[in-house]
Amino acid sequence: MKQLLEGRTAVVTGGARGIGFAVAEAFVAEGANVVLADVDGAAAATAADAPQLGGRAIGIACDVSRSNDIENLVTVALKKFGAVHVWVNNAGITRDATMRKMTESMFDEVIAVHLRGSWLGTRAAAAVMRDQPDGGAIVNLSSISGKVGMLGQTNYSSAKAGIVGLTKAAAKEVGFAGVRVNAVMPGLIRTDMTAVLRDDILADKIREIPLGRAGEAEEVAQAVLFLASDMSSYTTGNVIEVAGGRHT
Ligand code: NAI
């Protein structure tokens, strides 16, 4: 049986760990070659060598907020694999604090990595994909935080809401060329990013989740796989929530 991403090449930013790495695993399992791009270049290289990626991944150092790094990423991906069919803007950071304590640099850093990084990635990916006969699929990582707003996350919630707007606007620009742009909106997912949460805060958050637990990176990866593959061939400018039913 044909695999969902057979013969396709995917770029995953922030791919060294967490959701990005789970996405890479899901993609390779469905036949893709994967470029793992991460600001932590050493971790990206190590991750690419993981046995479950079957020698079909490469790791590259890339800060998604820097356009030169994104240009280099495209060049490396094209040189190694000849095309870019899927691009996942997943890299992320948090710099949580209430507005009274949040510095301008904490705001700017989060916007730069999430919103500027996703825009740079979307622009670069679309430029390649629009000239390919079979187009391509871009998947952005938003967050439920961008929909409902989270306390202590005015920077992150702003960036993640912005990513929804970016997704919808870009989808309108590039649909004519067979390039689809969608987003996934995870809720609370167990990764390094959320491992820093205090136990009592975590328990409070879990009480708000209808499914009664945090999600796993692999569960987000399945939604990303759907949006990256032809299973979603008539879906663009859309957002899929993977949040256990959480709406607060
Ligand atoms: P993580 O912290 O486990 O992994 C993030 C990866 O991004 C790391 O490998 C890090 O080195 C890389 N990274 C950070 N800044 C970068 C930059 N400037 N350029 C390139 N790479 C960079 O995070 P996690 O949990 O896997 O999150 C992945 C995405 O999912 C993020 O966009 C995050 O905001 C989003 N998300 C995560 C949720 C969660 O509960 N874990 C919930 C909703 C959204």
PDB file of N, CA, C and O in Angstrom, residues 24 32 95 152:
ATOM      1  N   ALA A  24       8.461  14.383  12.864  1.00  0.00           N
ATOM      2  CA  ALA A  24       9.464  13.748  11.999  1.00  0.00           C
ATOM      3  C   ALA A  24       9.299  12.226  12.015  1.00  0.00           C
ATOM      4  O   ALA A  24       9.351  11.575  10.962  1.00  0.00           O
ATOM      5  N   ALA A  32       8.457   9.683   4.184  1.00  0.00           N
ATOM      6  CA  ALA A  32       9.096  10.958   3.827  1.00  0.00           C
ATOM      7  C   ALA A  32      10.589  10.979   4.175  1.00  0.00           C
ATOM      8  O   ALA A  32      11.056  10.235   5.036  1.00  0.00           O
ATOM      9  N   ARG A  95       8.356  32.666  27.154  1.00  0.00           N
ATOM     10  CA  ARG A  95       8.985  33.613  28.086  1.00  0.00           C
ATOM     11  C   ARG A  95       7.846  34.184  28.929  1.00  0.00           C
ATOM     12  O   ARG A  95       7.431  35.317  28.757  1.00  0.00           O
ATOM     13  N   GLY A 152      -0.316  35.237  31.916  1.00  0.00           N
ATOM     14  CA  GLY A 152       1.157  35.204  31.902  1.00  0.00           C
ATOM     15  C   GLY A 152       1.737  34.951  30.528  1.00  0.00           C
ATOM     16  O   GLY A 152       2.945  34.724  30.390  1.00  0.00           O
TER      17      GLY A 152
END
